[in-house]
């Protein structure tokens, strides 16, 4: 039952983008096309899960026993940067079109505060390894859900007759606000 609560909470109740406001840069930047949003979602889920696994192991196997917890942020940033470089190389080899579509946003996963935030939150919440991985995957799914919904809405708005002042980023921010309000409706569930 604990895992179900973690999953529902991470995806809907405390969605990393829409309620905690982590990962806004890729959320707004990659949500213009559905195909790019799906690719970025998959990359973020993979990096979040892998980064959480590696940072959890480094923290509890190396930093905590040696009383070096004060180095966790620096160590986590270095681990995340290395993992993103690895993912970038893999995506470039596997899918050149996805690599081209993600463009500058793939390296932005390195600075995506959602990835670092999840790595730090699993330590703060004192989750065990299983709970940490479930939390990371669920946060990634929640990020992907928000990103895909946003991409779908923005694609539909391309065919709308918006005033010039609302085109581009202004309407994206308005949509993000409305989505955030919609996801806040899940607050009473858990």
Coordinates of N, CA and C in Angstrom, one line a residue:
X1 N 0.8 -1.2 0.0 CA 0.0 0.0 0.0 C 0.9 1.3 0.0
X2 N 2.0 1.2 0.7 CA 2.9 2.3 0.7 C 3.4 2.8 -0.7
X3 N 3.6 1.8 -1.5 CA 4.1 2.1 -2.9 C 3.0 2.7 -3.7
X4 N 1.8 2.3 -3.5 CA 0.6 2.9 -4.2 C 0.5 4.4 -3.8
X5 N 0.6 4.6 -2.6 CA 0.6 6.0 -2.1 C 1.7 6.9 -2.7
X6 N 2.9 6.3 -2.7 CA 4.0 7.0 -3.3 C 3.7 7.3 -4.8
X7 N 3.2 6.3 -5.5 CA 3.0 6.5 -7.0 C 1.9 7.6 -7.2
X8 N 0.8 7.5 -6.6 CA -0.3 8.4 -6.8 C 0.1 9.8 -6.3
X9 N 0.8 9.9 -5.2 CA 1.3 11.2 -4.7 C 2.3 11.8 -5.7
X10 N 3.2 11.1 -6.2 CA 4.3 11.6 -7.0 C 3.7 12.1 -8.4
X11 N 2.8 11.3 -8.9 CA 2.3 11.6 -10.3 C 1.2 12.7 -10.2
X12 N 0.3 12.7 -9.3 CA -0.8 13.6 -9.3 C -0.8 14.7 -8.2
X13 N -0.6 14.3 -7.0 CA -0.8 15.2 -5.9 C 0.3 16.2 -5.8
X14 N 1.6 15.7 -5.8 CA 2.7 16.6 -5.8 C 3.5 16.5 -7.0
X15 N 2.9 16.8 -8.2 CA 3.5 16.7 -9.5 C 4.7 17.6 -9.4
X16 N 5.9 17.1 -9.8 CA 7.1 17.8 -9.7 C 7.1 19.2 -10.5
X17 N 6.4 19.2 -11.6 CA 6.4 20.4 -12.4 C 5.3 21.4 -12.0
X18 N 4.1 20.8 -11.8 CA 2.9 21.7 -11.6 C 2.7 22.1 -10.2
X19 N 3.2 21.4 -9.2 CA 3.0 21.8 -7.8 C 4.3 22.2 -7.1
X20 N 5.4 21.5 -7.5 CA 6.7 21.9 -6.9 C 7.5 22.8 -7.7
X21 N 7.1 23.0 -8.9 CA 7.8 24.0 -9.9 C 9.2 23.6 -10.1
X22 N 9.5 22.3 -10.2 CA 10.9 21.9 -10.6 C 10.8 21.4 -12.0
X23 N 11.8 21.7 -12.8 CA 11.9 21.3 -14.2 C 11.1 22.1 -15.1
X24 N 10.9 23.4 -14.8 CA 10.1 24.3 -15.6 C 10.7 24.6 -17.0
X25 N 12.0 24.7 -17.0 CA 12.7 25.0 -18.3 C 12.5 24.0 -19.4
X26 N 12.7 22.7 -19.2 CA 12.4 21.8 -20.2 C 10.8 21.6 -20.4
X27 N 10.1 21.9 -19.4 CA 8.6 21.8 -19.5 C 8.1 22.8 -20.5
X28 N 8.6 24.0 -20.4 CA 8.1 25.1 -21.3 C 8.8 25.0 -22.7
X29 N 10.1 24.6 -22.7 CA 10.9 24.6 -23.9 C 10.6 23.4 -24.8
X30 N 10.2 22.2 -24.3 CA 10.1 21.1 -25.1 C 8.6 20.8 -25.4
X31 N 7.7 21.5 -24.8 CA 6.3 21.2 -24.9 C 5.6 21.8 -26.2
X32 N 6.4 22.1 -27.2 CA 5.8 22.7 -28.4 C 5.3 21.6 -29.4
X33 N 5.9 20.4 -29.3 CA 5.5 19.3 -30.2 C 5.4 18.0 -29.4
X34 N 4.4 17.3 -29.8 CA 4.1 16.0 -29.0 C 5.2 15.0 -29.1
X35 N 5.8 14.9 -30.3 CA 6.9 13.9 -30.5 C 8.1 14.2 -29.6
X36 N 8.4 15.5 -29.5 CA 9.6 15.9 -28.7 C 9.2 15.8 -27.2
X37 N 8.0 16.0 -26.9 CA 7.6 15.9 -25.5 C 7.7 14.4 -25.0
X38 N 7.3 13.5 -25.9 CA 7.3 12.1 -25.5 C 8.8 11.6 -25.4
X39 N 9.6 12.1 -26.3 CA 11.0 11.7 -26.2 C 11.7 12.3 -25.0
X40 N 11.4 13.5 -24.7 CA 12.0 14.1 -23.5 C 11.4 13.4 -22.2
X41 N 10.2 13.1 -22.2 CA 9.6 12.4 -21.1 C 10.3 11.0 -20.8
X42 N 10.6 10.3 -21.9 CA 11.3 9.0 -21.7 C 12.7 9.2 -21.2
X43 N 13.4 10.3 -21.8 CA 14.7 10.5 -21.3 C 14.7 11.0 -19.9
X44 N 13.8 11.8 -19.4 CA 13.7 12.2 -18.0 C 13.4 11.1 -17.1
X45 N 12.5 10.2 -17.5 CA 12.2 9.0 -16.6 C 13.4 8.2 -16.5
X46 N 14.1 7.9 -17.6 CA 15.3 7.1 -17.5 C 16.4 7.8 -16.7
X47 N 16.7 9.1 -16.9 CA 17.7 9.8 -16.1 C 17.3 9.9 -14.6
X48 N 16.1 10.2 -14.4 CA 15.6 10.3 -13.0 C 15.8 9.0 -12.2
X49 N 15.4 7.9 -12.8 CA 15.5 6.6 -12.2 C 17.0 6.2 -12.0
X50 N 17.8 6.3 -13.0 CA 19.2 6.0 -12.9 C 19.9 6.9 -12.0
X51 N 19.6 8.2 -12.0 CA 20.3 9.1 -11.1 C 19.9 8.8 -9.7
X52 N 18.7 8.5 -9.4 CA 18.2 8.2 -8.1 C 18.9 7.0 -7.5
X53 N 19.0 5.9 -8.4 CA 19.7 4.7 -8.0 C 21.1 5.0 -7.6
X54 N 21.8 5.6 -8.5 CA 23.3 5.9 -8.3 C 23.5 6.8 -7.1
X55 N 22.8 7.9 -7.0 CA 23.0 8.8 -5.9 C 22.6 8.2 -4.6
X56 N 21.6 7.4 -4.6 CA 21.2 6.7 -3.3 C 22.4 5.8 -2.9
X57 N 22.9 5.0 -3.8 CA 24.0 4.1 -3.5 C 25.2 4.9 -3.0
X58 N 25.6 5.9 -3.7 CA 26.7 6.7 -3.4 C 26.5 7.4 -2.0
X59 N 25.3 7.8 -1.7 CA 25.1 8.5 -0.4 C 25.2 7.5 0.7
X60 N 24.5 6.3 0.6 CA 24.5 5.4 1.7 C 25.7 4.5 1.8
X61 N 26.4 4.3 0.7 CA 27.6 3.4 0.7 C 28.9 4.2 0.9
X62 N 28.9 5.5 0.6 CA 30.1 6.3 0.6 C 30.0 7.5 1.5
X63 N 29.1 8.4 1.2 CA 29.0 9.6 1.9 C 28.6 9.5 3.4
X64 N 27.5 8.8 3.6 CA 27.1 8.6 5.0 C 28.0 7.9 5.9
X65 N 28.6 6.7 5.5 CA 29.6 6.0 6.4 C 30.8 6.9 6.7
X66 N 31.2 7.7 5.7 CA 32.4 8.5 5.9 C 32.1 9.9 6.5
X67 N 30.8 10.1 6.8 CA 30.4 11.4 7.4 C 30.7 12.5 6.5
X68 N 30.4 12.3 5.2 CA 30.7 13.4 4.2 C 29.4 13.8 3.6
X69 N 28.3 13.8 4.4 CA 27.0 14.2 3.8 C 27.0 15.6 3.3
X70 N 27.8 16.5 3.8 CA 27.9 17.9 3.3 C 28.3 17.9 1.8
X71 N 28.8 16.9 1.3 CA 29.3 16.8 -0.1 C 28.2 16.3 -1.0
X72 N 27.0 16.0 -0.5 CA 26.0 15.3 -1.3 C 25.5 16.1 -2.5
X73 N 25.3 17.4 -2.4 CA 24.9 18.2 -3.5 C 25.9 18.2 -4.6
X74 N 27.2 18.4 -4.3 CA 28.2 18.4 -5.3 C 28.3 17.1 -6.0
X75 N 28.3 16.0 -5.1 CA 28.5 14.7 -5.7 C 27.3 14.3 -6.5
X76 N 26.1 14.7 -6.1 CA 24.9 14.4 -6.9 C 24.9 15.2 -8.3
X77 N 25.3 16.4 -8.3 CA 25.4 17.2 -9.5 C 26.4 16.5 -10.5
X78 N 27.6 16.1 -10.0 CA 28.5 15.4 -10.8 C 28.0 14.1 -11.4
X79 N 27.3 13.3 -10.6 CA 26.7 12.1 -11.0 C 25.7 12.3 -12.1
X80 N 24.8 13.3 -11.8 CA 23.7 13.6 -12.8 C 24.3 14.1 -14.1
X81 N 25.3 14.9 -14.1 CA 25.9 15.4 -15.3 C 26.6 14.3 -16.1
X82 N 27.2 13.4 -15.4 CA 27.8 12.2 -16.1 C 26.7 11.3 -16.7
X83 N 25.7 11.1 -16.0 CA 24.6 10.2 -16.5 C 23.9 10.8 -17.7
X84 N 23.7 12.2 -17.7 CA 23.1 12.8 -18.8 C 24.0 12.7 -20.1
X85 N 25.3 12.9 -19.9 CA 26.2 12.8 -21.0 C 26.1 11.4 -21.6
X86 N 26.0 10.3 -20.7 CA 25.8 9.0 -21.2 C 24.5 8.8 -22.0
X87 N 23.4 9.3 -21.5 CA 22.1 9.3 -22.1 C 22.2 10.0 -23.5
X88 N 22.8 11.1 -23.5 CA 23.0 11.9 -24.8 C 23.7 11.1 -25.8
X89 N 24.8 10.4 -25.4 CA 25.5 9.6 -26.4 C 24.7 8.4 -26.9
X90 N 23.9 7.8 -26.0 CA 23.1 6.6 -26.3 C 22.0 7.1 -27.3
X91 N 21.3 8.2 -27.0 CA 20.2 8.7 -27.9 C 20.8 9.1 -29.2
X92 N 22.0 9.6 -29.2 CA 22.6 10.0 -30.5 C 22.9 8.8 -31.4
X93 N 23.3 7.7 -30.8 CA 23.5 6.5 -31.5 C 22.3 5.7 -31.9
X94 N 21.3 5.7 -31.0 CA 20.0 5.0 -31.3 C 19.1 5.7 -32.2
X95 N 18.8 7.0 -31.9 CA 17.8 7.7 -32.7 C 18.3 9.1 -33.0
X96 N 18.9 9.3 -34.1 CA 19.4 10.6 -34.6 C 18.3 11.6 -34.7
X97 N 17.1 11.2 -35.1 CA 16.0 12.1 -35.3 C 15.5 12.6 -33.9
X98 N 15.5 11.8 -32.9 CA 15.1 12.2 -31.5 C 16.2 13.1 -31.0
X99 N 17.4 12.8 -31.3 CA 18.5 13.6 -30.8 C 18.4 15.0 -31.4
X100 N 18.1 15.1 -32.7 CA 18.0 16.4 -33.3 C 16.8 17.1 -32.8
X101 N 15.7 16.4 -32.6 CA 14.5 17.1 -32.1 C 14.6 17.6 -30.7
X102 N 15.3 16.9 -29.8 CA 15.6 17.4 -28.4 C 16.5 18.6 -28.4
X103 N 17.5 18.6 -29.3 CA 18.4 19.7 -29.5 C 19.1 20.1 -28.2
X104 N 18.9 21.3 -27.8 CA 19.6 21.9 -26.6 C 19.0 21.4 -25.3
X105 N 17.7 20.9 -25.4 CA 17.0 20.5 -24.2 C 17.5 19.2 -23.6
X106 N 18.2 18.3 -24.4 CA 18.8 17.1 -23.8 C 19.9 17.5 -22.8
X107 N 20.9 18.3 -23.1 CA 21.8 18.7 -22.1 C 21.2 19.5 -20.9
X108 N 20.0 20.1 -21.2 CA 19.4 20.8 -20.1 C 18.9 19.8 -19.0
X109 N 18.8 18.5 -19.3 CA 18.4 17.6 -18.2 C 19.5 17.6 -17.1
X110 N 20.7 18.0 -17.5 CA 21.8 18.1 -16.5 C 21.4 19.2 -15.5
X111 N 20.9 20.2 -16.0 CA 20.5 21.3 -15.1 C 19.1 21.3 -14.7
X112 N 18.4 20.2 -15.0 CA 17.0 20.1 -14.7 C 16.9 19.9 -13.1
X113 N 16.4 20.9 -12.5 CA 16.4 20.8 -11.0 C 15.5 19.7 -10.5
X114 N 14.6 19.1 -11.4 CA 13.8 18.0 -10.9 C 14.6 16.8 -10.7
X115 N 15.6 16.6 -11.5 CA 16.5 15.4 -11.3 C 17.3 15.5 -10.0
X116 N 17.9 16.6 -9.8 CA 18.6 16.9 -8.5 C 17.6 16.9 -7.3
X117 N 16.5 17.5 -7.5 CA 15.5 17.5 -6.5 C 15.0 16.2 -6.0
X118 N 14.8 15.3 -6.9 CA 14.3 13.9 -6.6 C 15.5 13.2 -5.8
X119 N 16.7 13.3 -6.3 CA 17.8 12.7 -5.7 C 18.0 13.2 -4.2
X120 N 17.7 14.4 -4.0 CA 17.8 15.0 -2.6 C 16.6 14.6 -1.8
X121 N 15.4 14.6 -2.4 CA 14.2 14.3 -1.7 C 14.1 12.9 -1.2
X122 N 14.7 11.9 -1.9 CA 14.6 10.5 -1.4 C 15.5 10.4 -0.2
X123 N 16.5 11.2 -0.1 CA 17.4 11.2 1.1 C 16.6 11.9 2.3
X124 N 16.0 13.0 2.0 CA 15.3 13.8 3.0 C 14.1 13.0 3.5
X125 N 13.4 12.3 2.6 CA 12.2 11.5 3.0 C 12.6 10.2 3.6
X126 N 13.9 9.9 3.6 CA 14.4 8.6 4.3 C 13.7 7.4 3.6
X127 N 13.6 7.4 2.3 CA 13.0 6.2 1.6 C 14.1 5.1 1.5
X128 N 13.6 3.9 1.5 CA 14.6 2.8 1.2 C 14.8 2.8 -0.3
X129 N 15.6 1.8 -0.7 CA 16.0 1.8 -2.2 C 14.8 1.5 -3.0
X130 N 13.9 0.6 -2.6 CA 12.7 0.3 -3.4 C 11.8 1.5 -3.5
X131 N 11.5 2.1 -2.4 CA 10.7 3.3 -2.4 C 11.3 4.4 -3.2
X132 N 12.6 4.6 -3.1 CA 13.3 5.6 -3.9 C 13.1 5.4 -5.4
X133 N 13.3 4.2 -5.8 CA 13.1 3.9 -7.3 C 11.7 4.1 -7.7
X134 N 10.7 3.7 -6.9 CA 9.3 3.8 -7.2 C 9.0 5.3 -7.3
X135 N 9.5 6.1 -6.3 CA 9.3 7.5 -6.3 C 9.9 8.2 -7.5
X136 N 11.1 7.8 -7.9 CA 11.8 8.4 -9.1 C 11.0 8.1 -10.4
X137 N 10.6 6.9 -10.6 CA 9.9 6.5 -11.8 C 8.5 7.3 -11.8
X138 N 7.9 7.3 -10.6 CA 6.6 8.0 -10.5 C 6.7 9.5 -10.8
X139 N 7.8 10.1 -10.3 CA 8.0 11.6 -10.5 C 8.3 11.8 -12.0
X140 N 9.0 10.8 -12.7 CA 9.3 10.9 -14.1 C 8.0 10.8 -14.9
X141 N 7.1 9.9 -14.5 CA 5.8 9.7 -15.2 C 5.0 11.0 -15.0
X142 N 5.0 11.5 -13.8 CA 4.2 12.8 -13.6 C 4.8 13.9 -14.4
X143 N 6.1 14.0 -14.5 CA 6.7 15.0 -15.4 C 6.3 14.8 -16.8
X144 N 6.4 13.5 -17.3 CA 6.0 13.2 -18.6 C 4.5 13.5 -18.9
X145 N 3.6 13.2 -17.9 CA 2.2 13.4 -18.1 C 2.0 14.9 -18.2
X146 N 2.6 15.7 -17.4 CA 2.4 17.2 -17.5 C 3.0 17.7 -18.8
X147 N 4.1 17.2 -19.2 CA 4.7 17.6 -20.5 C 3.9 17.2 -21.7
X148 N 3.3 16.0 -21.7 CA 2.5 15.6 -22.8 C 1.2 16.3 -22.9
X149 N 0.6 16.6 -21.8 CA -0.7 17.3 -21.7 C -0.4 18.7 -22.3
X150 N 0.7 19.3 -21.8 CA 1.1 20.7 -22.2 C 1.3 20.7 -23.7
X151 N 2.0 19.7 -24.2 CA 2.3 19.7 -25.7 C 1.1 19.5 -26.5
X152 N 0.1 18.7 -26.0 CA -1.1 18.5 -26.7 C -1.9 19.8 -26.8
X153 N -1.9 20.5 -25.7 CA -2.6 21.8 -25.6 C -2.0 22.9 -26.5
X154 N -0.6 22.9 -26.5 CA 0.1 23.9 -27.3 C -0.1 23.6 -28.8
X155 N -0.1 22.3 -29.2 CA -0.3 22.0 -30.6 C -1.7 22.4 -31.1
X156 N -2.7 22.2 -30.2 CA -4.0 22.7 -30.6 C -4.1 24.2 -30.7
X157 N -3.4 24.9 -29.9 CA -3.4 26.3 -29.9 C -2.7 26.9 -31.1
X158 N -1.9 26.1 -31.8 CA -1.3 26.6 -33.0 C -2.4 27.0 -34.1
X159 N -3.5 26.3 -34.0 CA -4.6 26.5 -35.0 C -5.6 27.5 -34.5
X160 N -5.4 28.1 -33.3 CA -6.3 29.0 -32.8 C -5.9 30.4 -33.2
X161 N -6.8 31.3 -33.2 CA -6.6 32.7 -33.5 C -6.4 33.5 -32.2
X162 N -5.1 33.4 -31.7 CA -4.8 34.1 -30.5 C -4.4 35.6 -30.8
X163 N -4.6 36.5 -29.8 CA -4.1 37.8 -30.0 C -2.6 37.8 -30.0
X164 N -1.9 38.7 -30.7 CA -0.5 38.7 -30.8 C 0.2 38.7 -29.5
X165 N -0.3 39.4 -28.5 CA 0.3 39.5 -27.2 C 0.3 38.2 -26.4
X166 N -0.6 37.3 -26.8 CA -0.7 36.0 -26.1 C 0.1 34.9 -26.8
X167 N 0.6 35.1 -28.0 CA 1.3 34.0 -28.7 C 2.6 33.7 -28.1
X168 N 3.0 32.4 -28.1 CA 4.3 31.9 -27.6 C 4.3 31.7 -26.1
X169 N 5.3 32.3 -25.5 CA 5.5 32.1 -24.1 C 4.3 32.5 -23.2
X170 N 3.7 33.7 -23.5 CA 2.6 34.1 -22.6 C 1.5 33.1 -22.4
X171 N 1.0 32.5 -23.6 CA 0.0 31.5 -23.5 C 0.5 30.2 -22.9
X172 N 1.8 29.9 -23.0 CA 2.3 28.7 -22.4 C 2.3 28.9 -20.9
X173 N 2.6 30.1 -20.4 CA 2.6 30.3 -18.9 C 1.2 30.3 -18.4
X174 N 0.2 30.8 -19.2 CA -1.2 30.7 -18.8 C -1.6 29.3 -18.7
X175 N -1.3 28.5 -19.7 CA -1.6 27.1 -19.7 C -1.0 26.4 -18.5
X176 N 0.3 26.7 -18.2 CA 0.9 26.0 -17.1 C 0.2 26.4 -15.8
X177 N -0.2 27.6 -15.7 CA -1.0 28.0 -14.5 C -2.3 27.2 -14.4
X178 N -3.0 27.1 -15.5 CA -4.3 26.4 -15.4 C -4.1 24.9 -15.1
X179 N -3.0 24.3 -15.8 CA -2.7 22.9 -15.5 C -2.4 22.7 -14.0
X180 N -1.6 23.7 -13.5 CA -1.2 23.6 -12.1 C -2.5 23.6 -11.2
X181 N -3.4 24.5 -11.5 CA -4.7 24.6 -10.7 C -5.4 23.2 -10.8
X182 N -5.4 22.7 -12.0 CA -6.1 21.4 -12.2 C -5.5 20.3 -11.4
X183 N -4.2 20.2 -11.4 CA -3.5 19.2 -10.6 C -3.6 19.5 -9.1
X184 N -3.8 20.7 -8.7 CA -4.0 21.0 -7.3 C -5.3 20.4 -6.8
X185 N -6.2 20.1 -7.7 CA -7.5 19.4 -7.3 C -7.3 18.0 -6.8
X186 N -6.1 17.4 -7.1 CA -5.8 16.1 -6.5 C -5.3 16.1 -5.1
X187 N -5.1 17.3 -4.5 CA -4.5 17.5 -3.2 C -5.2 16.7 -2.1
X188 N -6.5 16.6 -2.1 CA -7.2 15.9 -1.1 C -7.2 14.4 -1.2
X189 N -6.6 13.8 -2.2 CA -6.7 12.4 -2.4 C -5.9 11.6 -1.4
X190 N -4.6 12.1 -1.2 CA -3.7 11.4 -0.2 C -3.3 12.4 0.8

